[in-house]
Short mmCIF file of C-alpha atoms in Angstrom, two decimals:
data_model
loop_
_atom_site.label_atom_id
_atom_site.label_comp_id
_atom_site.label_asym_id
_atom_site.label_seq_id
_atom_site.Cartn_x
_atom_site.Cartn_y
_atom_site.Cartn_z
CA GLN A 83 -48.74 -11.71 51.36
CA LYS A 84 -44.86 -11.79 52.15
CA GLU A 85 -42.64 -11.08 49.40
CA VAL A 86 -40.36 -13.97 50.41
CA GLU A 87 -41.60 -17.45 51.61
CA GLN A 88 -39.60 -20.15 53.09
CA ASP A 89 -40.58 -23.10 54.83
CA PRO A 90 -38.96 -22.84 58.48
CA GLY A 91 -38.67 -26.68 58.91
CA PRO A 92 -37.11 -28.04 61.00
CA LEU A 93 -35.49 -30.41 58.33
CA SER A 94 -33.52 -33.41 59.60
CA VAL A 95 -31.66 -35.67 57.34
CA PRO A 96 -28.85 -38.38 57.89
CA GLU A 97 -25.14 -37.57 56.84
CA GLY A 98 -24.34 -38.04 53.23
CA ALA A 99 -28.16 -36.99 52.20
CA ILE A 100 -28.63 -34.63 49.55
CA VAL A 101 -30.61 -31.55 50.88
CA SER A 102 -32.94 -29.32 48.97
CA LEU A 103 -33.96 -25.96 50.36
CA ASN A 104 -36.46 -23.59 48.73
CA CYS A 105 -37.90 -20.28 48.65
CA THR A 106 -40.54 -18.60 46.52
CA TYR A 107 -41.26 -15.04 46.09
CA SER A 108 -43.67 -12.61 44.62
CA ASN A 109 -41.77 -9.57 43.32
CA SER A 110 -40.59 -10.12 39.62
CA ALA A 111 -38.25 -7.34 39.87
CA PHE A 112 -35.93 -9.28 42.29
CA GLN A 113 -32.77 -9.82 40.37
CA TYR A 114 -30.28 -10.78 42.89
CA PHE A 115 -30.68 -14.12 45.04
CA MET A 116 -28.58 -15.01 47.88
CA TRP A 117 -28.24 -17.77 50.44
CA TYR A 118 -27.12 -16.97 53.93
CA ARG A 119 -26.08 -19.65 56.38
CA GLN A 120 -26.62 -18.74 60.14
CA TYR A 121 -25.04 -21.15 62.63
CA SER A 122 -26.54 -21.02 66.33
CA ARG A 123 -25.49 -17.88 68.14
CA LYS A 124 -23.86 -16.27 65.15
CA GLY A 125 -24.69 -13.95 62.41
CA PRO A 126 -25.65 -14.84 58.90
CA GLU A 127 -22.96 -15.42 56.45
CA LEU A 128 -23.17 -15.20 52.48
CA LEU A 129 -23.06 -18.62 51.03
CA MET A 130 -24.10 -18.26 47.61
CA TYR A 131 -25.34 -15.48 45.28
CA THR A 132 -26.80 -15.49 41.71
CA TYR A 133 -27.83 -12.91 39.67
CA SER A 134 -30.98 -13.44 37.30
CA SER A 135 -31.68 -17.07 36.42
CA GLY A 136 -29.76 -20.07 36.25
CA ASN A 137 -27.40 -22.28 38.24
CA LYS A 138 -24.30 -21.68 40.29
CA GLU A 139 -22.17 -24.47 41.84
CA ASP A 140 -19.64 -24.18 44.57
CA GLY A 141 -18.11 -27.42 46.07
CA ARG A 142 -21.06 -29.34 47.63
CA PHE A 143 -23.46 -26.33 47.14
CA THR A 144 -25.52 -25.64 44.03
CA ALA A 145 -28.01 -22.66 43.91
CA GLN A 146 -30.87 -22.51 41.34
CA VAL A 147 -33.03 -19.54 40.36
CA ASP A 148 -36.21 -20.16 38.18
CA LYS A 149 -37.50 -16.50 37.66
CA SER A 150 -40.64 -17.85 35.56
CA SER A 151 -41.62 -19.80 38.52
CA LYS A 152 -40.51 -17.24 41.13
CA TYR A 153 -38.55 -20.13 42.67
CA ILE A 154 -35.15 -20.59 44.01
CA SER A 155 -33.36 -23.61 45.57
CA LEU A 156 -30.22 -24.46 47.36
CA PHE A 157 -29.04 -28.04 47.14
CA ILE A 158 -26.34 -29.49 49.33
CA ARG A 159 -24.74 -32.77 48.13
CA ASP A 160 -23.09 -35.11 50.68
CA SER A 161 -24.45 -33.25 53.64
CA GLN A 162 -22.28 -33.19 56.72
CA PRO A 163 -23.12 -32.68 60.30
CA SER A 164 -21.19 -29.29 59.86
CA ASP A 165 -23.93 -28.13 57.78
CA SER A 166 -26.39 -28.02 60.66
CA ALA A 167 -27.55 -24.34 60.57
CA THR A 168 -30.32 -22.11 59.56
CA TYR A 169 -30.29 -21.26 55.94
CA LEU A 170 -31.82 -17.94 54.94
CA CYS A 171 -32.70 -16.81 51.32
CA ALA A 172 -32.35 -13.24 50.36
CA MET A 173 -33.41 -11.22 47.37
CA SER A 174 -33.12 -7.77 46.16
CA GLY A 175 -33.94 -5.66 43.07
CA ALA A 176 -34.26 -2.17 41.84
CA ASN A 177 -37.73 -1.18 42.61
CA SER A 178 -37.00 -2.17 46.48
CA GLY A 179 -33.78 -0.11 46.35
CA TYR A 180 -31.58 -3.27 46.44
CA ALA A 181 -32.44 -3.84 50.06
CA LEU A 182 -32.35 -7.27 51.14
CA ASN A 183 -35.57 -9.25 51.41
CA PHE A 184 -34.94 -12.22 53.79
CA GLY A 185 -36.97 -15.35 53.99
CA LYS A 186 -37.55 -16.52 57.50
CA GLY A 187 -34.96 -19.20 57.28
CA THR A 188 -35.10 -23.18 57.32
CA SER A 189 -33.46 -25.05 60.25
CA LEU A 190 -31.36 -27.97 59.02
CA LEU A 191 -30.09 -30.76 61.08
CA VAL A 192 -27.70 -33.12 59.69
CA THR A 193 -27.39 -36.25 61.92
CA PRO A 194 -24.24 -38.64 62.01
CA GLU B 168 -9.18 -9.82 60.87
CA ALA B 169 -11.88 -8.25 58.89
CA GLN B 170 -15.12 -8.08 61.12
CA VAL B 171 -18.16 -6.29 62.38
CA THR B 172 -18.28 -5.73 66.00
CA GLN B 173 -21.29 -5.11 68.26
CA ASN B 174 -21.35 -3.95 71.91
CA PRO B 175 -22.99 -5.02 74.02
CA ARG B 176 -23.61 -8.78 73.29
CA TYR B 177 -26.27 -8.96 75.78
CA LEU B 178 -28.41 -6.40 77.29
CA ILE B 179 -31.38 -6.34 79.80
CA THR B 180 -32.79 -2.93 80.50
CA VAL B 181 -36.10 -1.27 81.52
CA THR B 182 -38.81 0.61 79.63
CA GLY B 183 -37.78 4.13 78.96
CA LYS B 184 -34.15 3.86 79.51
CA LYS B 185 -32.43 5.24 76.48
CA LEU B 186 -29.71 2.85 75.25
CA THR B 187 -27.08 2.62 72.35
CA VAL B 188 -25.90 -0.50 70.68
CA THR B 189 -22.63 0.32 69.01
CA CYS B 190 -21.44 -1.24 65.66
CA SER B 191 -17.85 -0.92 64.19
CA GLN B 192 -16.36 -2.35 60.87
CA ASN B 193 -12.82 -2.53 60.05
CA MET B 194 -13.38 -3.09 56.09
CA ASN B 195 -13.71 0.50 54.95
CA HIS B 196 -17.14 -0.48 53.90
CA GLU B 197 -19.36 2.26 52.71
CA TYR B 198 -22.71 0.41 53.23
CA MET B 199 -23.96 -0.44 56.67
CA SER B 200 -27.20 -1.47 58.18
CA TRP B 201 -29.10 -2.57 61.38
CA TYR B 202 -31.69 -5.57 61.32
CA ARG B 203 -33.70 -7.36 64.08
CA GLN B 204 -34.34 -10.92 64.10
CA ASP B 205 -37.57 -12.37 65.69
CA PRO B 206 -38.84 -15.88 65.89
CA GLY B 207 -41.55 -16.62 63.14
CA LEU B 208 -40.70 -12.94 61.55
CA GLY B 209 -36.93 -13.51 60.29
CA LEU B 210 -34.54 -10.70 59.64
CA ARG B 211 -36.10 -7.21 59.12
CA GLN B 212 -34.05 -3.97 58.09
CA ILE B 213 -34.23 -1.17 60.66
CA TYR B 214 -32.04 1.48 59.10
CA TYR B 215 -29.34 1.39 56.70
CA SER B 216 -26.75 3.99 55.67
CA MET B 217 -25.06 4.25 52.23
CA ASN B 218 -22.25 6.35 53.32
CA VAL B 219 -21.34 8.93 56.09
CA GLU B 220 -24.07 11.27 56.93
CA VAL B 221 -26.47 9.32 54.70
CA THR B 222 -29.20 7.30 56.37
CA ASP B 223 -32.49 6.00 55.48
CA LYS B 224 -35.34 3.96 57.00
CA GLY B 225 -35.54 0.16 56.43
CA ASP B 226 -38.76 -1.85 56.97
CA VAL B 227 -39.16 -1.36 60.74
CA PRO B 228 -37.59 2.04 61.63
CA GLU B 229 -40.12 3.17 64.32
CA GLY B 230 -38.61 3.59 67.68
CA TYR B 231 -35.15 3.64 66.68
CA LYS B 232 -32.50 6.22 65.53
CA VAL B 233 -29.10 5.94 63.77
CA SER B 234 -26.24 8.13 62.96
CA ARG B 235 -23.31 7.82 60.62
CA LYS B 236 -20.50 10.34 61.54
CA GLU B 237 -17.75 8.18 60.69
CA LYS B 238 -17.56 5.46 58.03
CA ARG B 239 -16.63 2.57 60.33
CA ASN B 240 -19.28 3.29 63.25
CA PHE B 241 -23.09 3.00 62.98
CA PRO B 242 -24.57 3.09 66.11
CA LEU B 243 -28.06 2.14 66.94
CA ILE B 244 -30.04 4.33 69.59
CA LEU B 245 -33.24 3.39 71.21
CA GLU B 246 -34.31 6.80 73.06
CA SER B 247 -37.13 5.07 75.07
CA PRO B 248 -37.14 1.40 74.88
CA SER B 249 -40.21 -0.73 75.04
CA PRO B 250 -40.93 -4.49 75.52
CA ASN B 251 -41.67 -4.91 71.92
CA GLN B 252 -38.34 -4.02 70.95
CA THR B 253 -36.99 -7.19 72.67
CA SER B 254 -35.06 -8.81 69.87
CA LEU B 255 -31.76 -10.11 68.45
CA TYR B 256 -30.30 -7.25 66.58
CA PHE B 257 -27.51 -7.72 63.94
CA CYS B 258 -25.34 -4.74 62.20
CA ALA B 259 -24.06 -5.62 58.86
CA SER B 260 -21.66 -3.82 56.44
CA SER B 261 -21.09 -4.19 52.66
CA GLY B 262 -18.26 -3.17 50.41
CA ARG B 263 -20.90 -2.44 47.69
CA SER B 264 -23.74 -0.07 47.60
CA GLY B 265 -26.92 -0.07 45.81
CA ARG B 266 -27.39 -3.12 43.51
CA GLY B 267 -24.24 -4.70 44.74
CA ALA B 268 -25.16 -4.57 48.59
CA TYR B 269 -25.81 -8.48 48.46
CA GLU B 270 -22.92 -9.52 50.24
CA GLN B 271 -23.26 -8.34 53.79
CA TYR B 272 -21.10 -9.24 56.66
CA PHE B 273 -22.95 -9.49 59.89
CA GLY B 274 -21.64 -8.86 63.36
CA PRO B 275 -22.26 -11.49 66.20
CA GLY B 276 -25.52 -10.04 67.02
CA THR B 277 -26.79 -8.13 70.32
CA ARG B 278 -29.51 -10.06 72.33
CA LEU B 279 -31.56 -7.16 73.92
CA THR B 280 -34.42 -7.52 76.38
CA VAL B 281 -36.56 -4.71 77.67
CA THR B 282 -38.57 -5.39 80.73
#
């Protein structure tokens, strides 16, 4: 079983929709939870970071971590065509040497 | 401008011909790492370096070498490339090490094809 599971999509939504992206994981030692965004032909860039459980909000983006369910989410409100990209979840923890464990990424398309 | 640069961006080569992909960062970061990204497999770490002269294997190190002689540079060496090393390669750096290396800055990628 992969340590981090992420539905690859593609996910297509109309402009203005609320987008929900999710990852599940199996390693209970993960403590750091990240979302990276990757535009076509570019390297990933860090979008959000959360330590342990809870919510974090940054503008139109909200990251949620539920450690009891081993489930993390990224919500995008009022989605824009410029949000069209691949979203990668990543996690790290002490027992993996804090190496980033990435999901395979979800491809998102926001149509005007 | 703070950035991670990689060269070349695109490379087509033949089996067995040694090659080096360079990576350089101008942010004085201690932590640097190499990943490969393949369809259906996602990003996988090849090697990482916590500081100068300190390197360690990631998840998929076979067939690759690295060196860290200077803080800013972290070249990836393929001594005898094979077709299964055809992939998109990313270099990344972080100003934090250990538990803090979650914020990684990625280069633009190098698309390598081995025939």
